[in-house]
PDB file of C-alpha atoms in Angstrom:
ATOM      1  CA  MET B  12      71.143 119.289 106.596  1.00 42.00           C
ATOM      2  CA  LYS B  13      71.158 115.903 106.414  1.00 38.00           C
ATOM      3  CA  ASN B  14      68.994 115.460 103.486  1.00 39.00           C
ATOM      4  CA  ASN B  15      71.032 117.538 101.183  1.00 40.00           C
ATOM      5  CA  VAL B  16      74.290 115.676 102.280  1.00 40.00           C
ATOM      6  CA  LEU B  17      72.884 112.289 101.621  1.00 36.00           C
ATOM      7  CA  SER B  18      71.611 113.179  98.268  1.00 37.00           C
ATOM      8  CA  PHE B  19      74.769 114.718  97.202  1.00 35.00           C
ATOM      9  CA  LEU B  20      76.952 111.985  98.592  1.00 38.00           C
ATOM     10  CA  LEU B  21      74.803 109.026  97.297  1.00 34.00           C
ATOM     11  CA  LEU B  22      75.094 110.425  93.544  1.00 37.00           C
ATOM     12  CA  GLY B  23      78.933 110.177  93.762  1.00 39.00           C
ATOM     13  CA  ALA B  24      80.129 107.619  96.324  1.00 37.00           C
ATOM     14  CA  MET B  25      77.645 104.863  96.502  1.00 34.00           C
ATOM     15  CA  SER B  26      79.936 102.349  94.837  1.00 35.00           C
ATOM     16  CA  LEU B  27      83.214 103.949  96.589  1.00 37.00           C
ATOM     17  CA  PHE B  28      81.432 103.554  99.891  1.00 33.00           C
ATOM     18  CA  SER B  29      80.526  99.719  99.722  1.00 34.00           C
ATOM     19  CA  LEU B  30      84.138  99.071  98.810  1.00 31.00           C
ATOM     20  CA  THR B  31      85.695 100.951 101.663  1.00 34.00           C
ATOM     21  CA  SER B  32      83.822  99.902 104.979  1.00 34.00           C
ATOM     22  CA  CYS B  33      86.002  98.622 107.694  1.00 35.00           C
ATOM     23  CA  ASP B  34      84.876  94.894 107.381  1.00 36.00           C
ATOM     24  CA  ASP B  35      84.775  94.444 103.736  1.00 37.00           C
ATOM     25  CA  GLY B  36      88.016  93.238 101.763  1.00 35.00           C
ATOM     26  CA  ASN B  37      88.634  96.603  99.702  1.00 38.00           C
ATOM     27  CA  ASP B  38      91.320  98.346  97.812  1.00 37.00           C
ATOM     28  CA  TYR B  39      92.475 100.586 100.894  1.00 37.00           C
ATOM     29  CA  PRO B  40      94.441  99.689 103.696  1.00 39.00           C
ATOM     30  CA  PRO B  41      92.744  98.536 106.711  1.00 41.00           C
ATOM     31  CA  GLN B  42      93.699 100.874 109.926  1.00 47.00           C
ATOM     32  CA  GLY B  43      97.337 100.249 111.406  1.00 75.00           C
ATOM     33  CA  ASN B  44      98.532  99.054 107.807  1.00 85.00           C
ATOM     34  CA  SER B  45     100.407 100.553 104.853  1.00 88.00           C
ATOM     35  CA  ARG B  46     100.064  99.774 101.219  1.00 87.00           C
ATOM     36  CA  LEU B  47     103.350  99.091  99.567  1.00 90.00           C
ATOM     37  CA  SER B  48     103.919  98.866  95.765  1.00 91.00           C
ATOM     38  CA  VAL B  49     107.395  97.662  94.365  1.00 92.00           C
ATOM     39  CA  TYR B  50     108.456  98.687  90.870  1.00 91.00           C
ATOM     40  CA  LEU B  51     111.594  97.441  88.948  1.00 91.00           C
ATOM     41  CA  THR B  52     113.459 100.109  86.968  1.00 88.00           C
ATOM     42  CA  ASP B  53     116.846  99.916  85.178  1.00 81.00           C
ATOM     43  CA  ALA B  54     119.721 102.433  84.171  1.00 70.00           C
ATOM     44  CA  PRO B  55     120.495 102.057  80.599  1.00 64.00           C
ATOM     45  CA  VAL B  56     123.339  99.688  79.420  1.00 75.00           C
ATOM     46  CA  ALA B  57     124.748  98.684  76.283  1.00 79.00           C
ATOM     47  CA  TYR B  58     123.243  94.970  75.742  1.00 89.00           C
ATOM     48  CA  ASP B  59     120.429  94.055  73.356  1.00 92.00           C
ATOM     49  CA  ALA B  60     118.539  92.375  76.276  1.00 93.00           C
ATOM     50  CA  VAL B  61     118.905  91.499  79.738  1.00 93.00           C
ATOM     51  CA  TYR B  62     116.489  88.715  81.043  1.00 95.00           C
ATOM     52  CA  ILE B  63     116.237  88.268  85.097  1.00 93.00           C
ATOM     53  CA  ASP B  64     114.158  85.670  86.315  1.00 93.00           C
ATOM     54  CA  ILE B  65     112.155  86.948  89.557  1.00 93.00           C
ATOM     55  CA  GLN B  66     110.339  84.463  91.839  1.00 93.00           C
ATOM     56  CA  ASP B  67     109.919  86.683  94.988  1.00 93.00           C
ATOM     57  CA  VAL B  68     110.151  89.525  96.871  1.00 92.00           C
ATOM     58  CA  ARG B  69     110.604  89.149 100.657  1.00 90.00           C
ATOM     59  CA  VAL B  70     110.515  91.529 103.510  1.00 88.00           C
ATOM     60  CA  ASN B  71     112.374  91.691 106.977  1.00 81.00           C
ATOM     61  CA  TYR B  72     110.900  93.834 109.913  1.00 73.00           C
ATOM     62  CA  SER B  73     113.820  92.735 112.263  1.00 68.00           C
ATOM     63  CA  SER B  74     117.417  93.158 112.847  1.00 68.00           C
ATOM     64  CA  ASP B  75     117.447  89.281 112.445  1.00 69.00           C
ATOM     65  CA  THR B  76     118.970  88.762 109.046  1.00 66.00           C
ATOM     66  CA  THR B  77     118.561  85.077 108.987  1.00 70.00           C
ATOM     67  CA  ASN B  78     114.770  84.626 110.303  1.00 74.00           C
ATOM     68  CA  GLY B  79     111.761  86.924 110.139  1.00 75.00           C
ATOM     69  CA  TRP B  80     111.482  86.837 106.353  1.00 85.00           C
ATOM     70  CA  GLN B  81     107.870  87.152 104.927  1.00 86.00           C
ATOM     71  CA  SER B  82     107.077  86.612 101.223  1.00 90.00           C
ATOM     72  CA  LEU B  83     105.111  89.096  99.561  1.00 91.00           C
ATOM     73  CA  GLY B  84     104.389  87.452  96.436  1.00 90.00           C
ATOM     74  CA  LEU B  85     104.944  88.784  93.225  1.00 92.00           C
ATOM     75  CA  LEU B  86     102.064  89.529  90.683  1.00 93.00           C
ATOM     76  CA  ARG B  87     103.884  87.662  87.939  1.00 94.00           C
ATOM     77  CA  PRO B  88     106.755  85.685  88.760  1.00 95.00           C
ATOM     78  CA  GLY B  89     108.873  85.041  85.864  1.00 95.00           C
ATOM     79  CA  VAL B  90     111.517  86.315  83.111  1.00 96.00           C
ATOM     80  CA  TYR B  91     111.674  90.078  82.913  1.00 95.00           C
ATOM     81  CA  ASN B  92     113.794  91.823  80.107  1.00 94.00           C
ATOM     82  CA  LEU B  93     115.562  95.150  82.074  1.00 90.00           C
ATOM     83  CA  LEU B  94     115.650  96.930  78.983  1.00 86.00           C
ATOM     84  CA  ASP B  95     112.203  97.548  79.057  1.00 89.00           C
ATOM     85  CA  PHE B  96     112.394  99.613  82.052  1.00 88.00           C
ATOM     86  CA  ARG B  97     114.991 102.092  81.146  1.00 73.00           C
ATOM     87  CA  ASN B  98     114.572 106.194  80.960  1.00 60.00           C
ATOM     88  CA  GLY B  99     112.074 106.409  83.893  1.00 67.00           C
ATOM     89  CA  LEU B 100     110.019 103.317  82.972  1.00 79.00           C
ATOM     90  CA  ASP B 101     109.089 100.748  85.569  1.00 89.00           C
ATOM     91  CA  THR B 102     107.008  97.680  86.200  1.00 93.00           C
ATOM     92  CA  LEU B 103     104.660  96.784  89.217  1.00 94.00           C
ATOM     93  CA  LEU B 104     106.245  93.708  91.018  1.00 95.00           C
ATOM     94  CA  ILE B 105     104.158  93.703  93.967  1.00 94.00           C
ATOM     95  CA  SER B 106     101.223  95.716  95.740  1.00 93.00           C
ATOM     96  CA  LYS B 107     100.405  94.760  99.195  1.00 90.00           C
ATOM     97  CA  ASP B 108      99.338  95.663 102.364  1.00 90.00           C
ATOM     98  CA  LEU B 109     101.638  95.728 105.154  1.00 88.00           C
ATOM     99  CA  PRO B 110     101.811  96.455 108.945  1.00 87.00           C
ATOM    100  CA  ALA B 111     102.906  99.808 109.479  1.00 87.00           C
ATOM    101  CA  GLY B 112     106.653 100.144 111.131  1.00 85.00           C
ATOM    102  CA  LYS B 113     110.006  99.864 110.084  1.00 84.00           C
ATOM    103  CA  ILE B 114     111.430  97.690 107.182  1.00 85.00           C
ATOM    104  CA  SER B 115     115.326  97.050 107.608  1.00 81.00           C
ATOM    105  CA  GLN B 116     115.688  94.849 104.526  1.00 84.00           C
ATOM    106  CA  ILE B 117     114.015  93.328 101.453  1.00 88.00           C
ATOM    107  CA  ARG B 118     115.417  90.066  99.764  1.00 89.00           C
ATOM    108  CA  LEU B 119     115.142  89.678  96.189  1.00 91.00           C
ATOM    109  CA  ILE B 120     114.812  85.875  94.983  1.00 91.00           C
ATOM    110  CA  LEU B 121     115.870  84.904  91.340  1.00 90.00           C
ATOM    111  CA  GLY B 122     115.384  81.996  89.403  1.00 90.00           C
ATOM    112  CA  ASN B 123     117.706  80.251  86.935  1.00 89.00           C
ATOM    113  CA  ASN B 124     116.609  81.354  83.929  1.00 93.00           C
ATOM    114  CA  ASN B 125     118.811  84.608  83.426  1.00 93.00           C
ATOM    115  CA  SER B 126     120.088  85.742  80.323  1.00 95.00           C
ATOM    116  CA  VAL B 127     122.004  88.173  78.337  1.00 94.00           C
ATOM    117  CA  VAL B 128     121.874  88.968  74.567  1.00 95.00           C
ATOM    118  CA  VAL B 129     125.038  90.562  73.050  1.00 92.00           C
ATOM    119  CA  GLY B 130     125.319  91.117  69.078  1.00 91.00           C
ATOM    120  CA  GLY B 131     122.066  89.179  68.584  1.00 94.00           C
ATOM    121  CA  THR B 132     123.319  86.016  70.666  1.00 94.00           C
ATOM    122  CA  SER B 133     121.760  85.047  73.725  1.00 96.00           C
ATOM    123  CA  TYR B 134     124.000  83.632  76.622  1.00 94.00           C
ATOM    124  CA  PRO B 135     123.119  82.399  80.209  1.00 94.00           C
ATOM    125  CA  LEU B 136     123.686  84.422  82.846  1.00 92.00           C
ATOM    126  CA  GLU B 137     125.831  82.386  85.757  1.00 88.00           C
ATOM    127  CA  THR B 138     124.494  83.194  89.196  1.00 82.00           C
ATOM    128  CA  PRO B 139     127.036  82.900  92.370  1.00 74.00           C
ATOM    129  CA  SER B 140     125.968  80.068  94.632  1.00 64.00           C
ATOM    130  CA  ALA B 141     126.030  82.462  97.229  1.00 51.00           C
ATOM    131  CA  GLN B 142     123.151  84.653  95.755  1.00 60.00           C
ATOM    132  CA  GLN B 143     120.993  81.722  94.876  1.00 59.00           C
ATOM    133  CA  SER B 144     119.322  82.125  98.407  1.00 68.00           C
ATOM    134  CA  GLY B 145     118.312  85.514  97.637  1.00 80.00           C
ATOM    135  CA  LEU B 146     120.030  89.235  97.352  1.00 86.00           C
ATOM    136  CA  LYS B 147     119.762  91.382 100.641  1.00 84.00           C
ATOM    137  CA  LEU B 148     118.750  94.772 100.039  1.00 87.00           C
ATOM    138  CA  ASN B 149     118.874  97.435 102.829  1.00 84.00           C
ATOM    139  CA  VAL B 150     115.957  99.678 102.874  1.00 83.00           C
ATOM    140  CA  HIS B 151     115.568 101.038 106.302  1.00 78.00           C
ATOM    141  CA  ALA B 152     112.039 102.589 105.376  1.00 81.00           C
ATOM    142  CA  GLU B 153     109.563 103.709 107.957  1.00 83.00           C
ATOM    143  CA  LEU B 154     105.875 103.010 106.643  1.00 87.00           C
ATOM    144  CA  VAL B 155     103.221 105.451 108.431  1.00 86.00           C
ATOM    145  CA  ALA B 156     100.082 103.576 108.960  1.00 86.00           C
ATOM    146  CA  ASP B 157      97.363 104.456 106.281  1.00 84.00           C
ATOM    147  CA  VAL B 158      99.956 105.842 103.987  1.00 87.00           C
ATOM    148  CA  GLU B 159     100.595 104.366 100.687  1.00 87.00           C
ATOM    149  CA  TYR B 160     104.057 103.917  99.468  1.00 90.00           C
ATOM    150  CA  ARG B 161     106.075 102.920  96.666  1.00 89.00           C
ATOM    151  CA  LEU B 162     109.383 100.960  96.702  1.00 90.00           C
ATOM    152  CA  TRP B 163     111.723 100.943  93.501  1.00 90.00           C
ATOM    153  CA  LEU B 164     114.273  98.260  92.615  1.00 90.00           C
ATOM    154  CA  ASP B 165     116.602 100.177  90.474  1.00 87.00           C
ATOM    155  CA  PHE B 166     118.572  97.401  88.634  1.00 87.00           C
ATOM    156  CA  ASP B 167     121.949  98.480  87.241  1.00 85.00           C
ATOM    157  CA  ALA B 168     122.352  96.014  84.689  1.00 84.00           C
ATOM    158  CA  ALA B 169     125.827  97.694  83.242  1.00 82.00           C
ATOM    159  CA  LYS B 170     127.440  97.077  86.696  1.00 85.00           C
ATOM    160  CA  SER B 171     125.654  93.761  87.144  1.00 89.00           C
ATOM    161  CA  ILE B 172     127.107  91.644  84.514  1.00 92.00           C
ATOM    162  CA  VAL B 173     130.696  90.756  84.416  1.00 91.00           C
ATOM    163  CA  THR B 174     132.246  89.214  81.584  1.00 90.00           C
ATOM    164  CA  THR B 175     135.073  86.750  82.197  1.00 87.00           C
ATOM    165  CA  GLY B 176     136.102  86.274  78.116  1.00 79.00           C
ATOM    166  CA  SER B 177     135.182  83.281  75.864  1.00 83.00           C
ATOM    167  CA  ASN B 178     131.562  84.585  75.716  1.00 85.00           C
ATOM    168  CA  LYS B 179     130.791  83.962  79.593  1.00 91.00           C
ATOM    169  CA  TYR B 180     128.987  86.138  81.562  1.00 93.00           C
ATOM    170  CA  ILE B 181     128.029  86.398  85.371  1.00 93.00           C
ATOM    171  CA  LEU B 182     125.232  87.882  86.999  1.00 91.00           C
ATOM    172  CA  LYS B 183     126.355  89.956  90.236  1.00 89.00           C
ATOM    173  CA  PRO B 184     123.410  92.341  90.833  1.00 88.00           C
ATOM    174  CA  VAL B 185     123.725  95.885  91.789  1.00 87.00           C
ATOM    175  CA  ILE B 186     120.714  97.242  92.472  1.00 88.00           C
ATOM    176  CA  ARG B 187     119.778 100.578  94.221  1.00 84.00           C
ATOM    177  CA  THR B 188     116.546 100.857  96.173  1.00 86.00           C
ATOM    178  CA  PHE B 189     114.425 103.957  97.149  1.00 82.00           C
ATOM    179  CA  THR B 190     111.110 104.605  98.586  1.00 83.00           C
ATOM    180  CA  GLN B 191     108.323 107.302  97.934  1.00 84.00           C
ATOM    181  CA  ALA B 192     105.219 107.904  99.758  1.00 86.00           C
ATOM    182  CA  THR B 193     102.424 108.756  97.317  1.00 84.00           C
ATOM    183  CA  SER B 194      99.429 109.422  99.555  1.00 87.00           C
ATOM    184  CA  GLY B 195      98.349 110.796 103.190  1.00 91.00           C
ATOM    185  CA  SER B 196      95.203 109.885 104.953  1.00 90.00           C
ATOM    186  CA  ILE B 197      92.620 111.555 107.528  1.00 93.00           C
ATOM    187  CA  LYS B 198      91.936 109.758 110.488  1.00 93.00           C
ATOM    188  CA  GLY B 199      89.970 110.190 113.827  1.00 95.00           C
ATOM    189  CA  ILE B 200      86.962 108.789 116.227  1.00 96.00           C
ATOM    190  CA  ALA B 201      83.377 109.323 115.410  1.00 97.00           C
ATOM    191  CA  LEU B 202      80.833 108.849 118.115  1.00 97.00           C
ATOM    192  CA  PRO B 203      78.439 107.301 118.740  1.00 97.00           C
ATOM    193  CA  ALA B 204      79.679 105.144 116.321  1.00 95.00           C
ATOM    194  CA  ILE B 205      76.432 103.021 115.956  1.00 95.00           C
ATOM    195  CA  SER B 206      74.604 106.095 114.857  1.00 96.00           C
ATOM    196  CA  VAL B 207      77.204 106.741 111.879  1.00 95.00           C
ATOM    197  CA  LYS B 208      75.794 106.006 108.698  1.00 93.00           C
ATOM    198  CA  GLY B 209      79.113 107.217 106.491  1.00 93.00           C
ATOM    199  CA  ILE B 210      82.293 109.432 106.822  1.00 94.00           C
ATOM    200  CA  TYR B 211      83.195 111.101 103.109  1.00 94.00           C
ATOM    201  CA  ALA B 212      86.268 112.755 102.121  1.00 95.00           C
ATOM    202  CA  ILE B 213      85.121 115.730  99.797  1.00 95.00           C
ATOM    203  CA  GLN B 214      87.075 118.031  97.286  1.00 95.00           C
ATOM    204  CA  GLN B 215      85.516 120.295  95.063  1.00 90.00           C
ATOM    205  CA  ASN B 216      81.927 118.526  95.111  1.00 88.00           C
ATOM    206  CA  ASP B 217      83.969 115.183  94.332  1.00 88.00           C
ATOM    207  CA  THR B 218      83.717 112.212  97.091  1.00 90.00           C
ATOM    208  CA  VAL B 219      87.212 110.980  96.806  1.00 91.00           C
ATOM    209  CA  ALA B 220      87.223 108.390  99.886  1.00 90.00           C
ATOM    210  CA  ALA B 221      84.613 106.981 102.114  1.00 89.00           C
ATOM    211  CA  ALA B 222      84.454 104.667 105.493  1.00 89.00           C
ATOM    212  CA  LEU B 223      82.539 103.556 108.312  1.00 89.00           C
ATOM    213  CA  PRO B 224      83.812 103.676 111.762  1.00 91.00           C
ATOM    214  CA  ASN B 225      84.850 100.747 113.931  1.00 90.00           C
ATOM    215  CA  ALA B 226      81.359  99.528 115.633  1.00 89.00           C
ATOM    216  CA  VAL B 227      83.471  99.322 119.065  1.00 92.00           C
ATOM    217  CA  THR B 228      85.907 102.243 119.008  1.00 93.00           C
ATOM    218  CA  GLY B 229      84.701 104.491 116.675  1.00 94.00           C
ATOM    219  CA  THR B 230      87.964 104.945 114.930  1.00 93.00           C
ATOM    220  CA  PHE B 231      88.037 105.428 111.484  1.00 92.00           C
ATOM    221  CA  VAL B 232      90.611 105.967 108.257  1.00 89.00           C
ATOM    222  CA  LEU B 233      89.955 107.702 105.108  1.00 89.00           C
ATOM    223  CA  PRO B 234      93.205 106.489 103.228  1.00 85.00           C
ATOM    224  CA  GLY B 235      94.858 107.200  99.639  1.00 85.00           C
ATOM    225  CA  LEU B 236      94.236 110.833  99.770  1.00 90.00           C
ATOM    226  CA  ASN B 237      96.344 113.255  97.450  1.00 90.00           C
ATOM    227  CA  ALA B 238      97.803 116.173  99.039  1.00 93.00           C
ATOM    228  CA  GLY B 239      95.300 119.066  99.567  1.00 96.00           C
ATOM    229  CA  ALA B 240      92.411 120.244 101.694  1.00 97.00           C
ATOM    230  CA  TYR B 241      89.210 118.035 102.014  1.00 97.00           C
ATOM    231  CA  ASN B 242      86.022 118.404 103.827  1.00 97.00           C
ATOM    232  CA  VAL B 243      84.835 115.714 105.649  1.00 97.00           C
ATOM    233  CA  ALA B 244      81.185 114.817 106.130  1.00 96.00           C
ATOM    234  CA  ILE B 245      80.076 112.553 108.902  1.00 97.00           C
ATOM    235  CA  VAL B 246      76.425 111.490 108.216  1.00 96.00           C
ATOM    236  CA  GLY B 247      74.116 110.562 111.010  1.00 95.00           C
ATOM    237  CA  ASP B 248      71.284 108.284 111.378  1.00 95.00           C
ATOM    238  CA  GLY B 249      68.342 110.979 111.243  1.00 94.00           C
ATOM    239  CA  ILE B 250      68.205 111.109 114.974  1.00 95.00           C
ATOM    240  CA  LEU B 251      71.739 112.545 115.548  1.00 96.00           C
ATOM    241  CA  ARG B 252      72.631 115.325 113.093  1.00 95.00           C
ATOM    242  CA  ASP B 253      75.109 115.349 110.354  1.00 96.00           C
ATOM    243  CA  THR B 254      78.413 117.285 110.990  1.00 97.00           C
ATOM    244  CA  THR B 255      81.006 118.497 108.467  1.00 97.00           C
ATOM    245  CA  LEU B 256      84.807 119.446 109.060  1.00 97.00           C
ATOM    246  CA  LEU B 257      85.921 122.306 106.658  1.00 97.00           C
ATOM    247  CA  GLY B 258      89.294 122.419 105.120  1.00 97.00           C
ATOM    248  CA  VAL B 259      91.283 119.509 106.706  1.00 97.00           C
ATOM    249  CA  ASN B 260      94.707 119.333 105.068  1.00 97.00           C
ATOM    250  CA  VAL B 261      96.211 116.170 104.139  1.00 95.00           C
ATOM    251  CA  THR B 262     100.241 116.016 103.457  1.00 94.00           C
ATOM    252  CA  VAL B 263     101.746 113.119 101.529  1.00 91.00           C
ATOM    253  CA  GLY B 264     103.314 110.568 103.922  1.00 88.00           C
ATOM    254  CA  GLN B 265     101.300 111.847 107.060  1.00 90.00           C
ATOM    255  CA  ALA B 266      98.076 110.797 108.634  1.00 90.00           C
ATOM    256  CA  SER B 267      95.988 113.818 109.802  1.00 94.00           C
ATOM    257  CA  ASN B 268      94.151 113.558 112.992  1.00 95.00           C
ATOM    258  CA  VAL B 269      90.607 114.949 113.103  1.00 97.00           C
ATOM    259  CA  GLY B 270      90.213 114.072 116.848  1.00 97.00           C
ATOM    260  CA  THR B 271      86.882 112.768 118.126  1.00 97.00           C
ATOM    261  CA  ILE B 272      83.652 113.926 116.782  1.00 97.00           C
ATOM    262  CA  THR B 273      80.643 113.590 118.378  1.00 97.00           C
ATOM    263  CA  LEU B 274      77.114 113.559 116.669  1.00 96.00           C
ATOM    264  CA  ARG B 275      74.412 115.658 118.539  1.00 94.00           C
TER     265      ARG B 275
END
């Protein structure tokens, strides 16, 4: 069985395998982490443009609203036109691996370069001093290890801009947050770890994910999987035989535990 499994997997998964070993930097979250992607979107509004200067997003894992804030770092700090993200459109602000657990709040840090365009004329958006340290948004999301999540910041521009007359506009952001799990994962223990040369999630003859077990504990994770059934192939070293688990079901937002697999 070993030669057949290896020849099949190497055709479709060699590059994938090189990216997903437990010790390499890779696109998948390591064990015990969740991948969080933060998106900006907007509700319809009757302005020509609404430019918001977004400089950072910070996360708080604790109930302490003063300390414990951690910067996530934006992919592109700067000015965004909210009207570009109406009617279901959005833009990616952050994609980052975070420790699994509960996120109670996030803080949106704005810069000073905010403006609104009305009737073809641009006006500055004044920001109250109380909001210059950041806008605290309640999230209360539970991030499960080895699952990918999306968090949307739904910026309601129509409610966020207050006009006081004399062409003076004040920015008082009204933002709704919501999260969605976008994938599941398969985890387990493969022993003896030193003899396991690769672990693969296979669906319809396609190798979707690959991993190596932890060299000491044998734990492994196949993350970023869409919902469905997968065959999990554990490839041995030629002395111990390969084994395949058939029909492992993956559910979005959950980690499917296949337990301990011992090669013989």
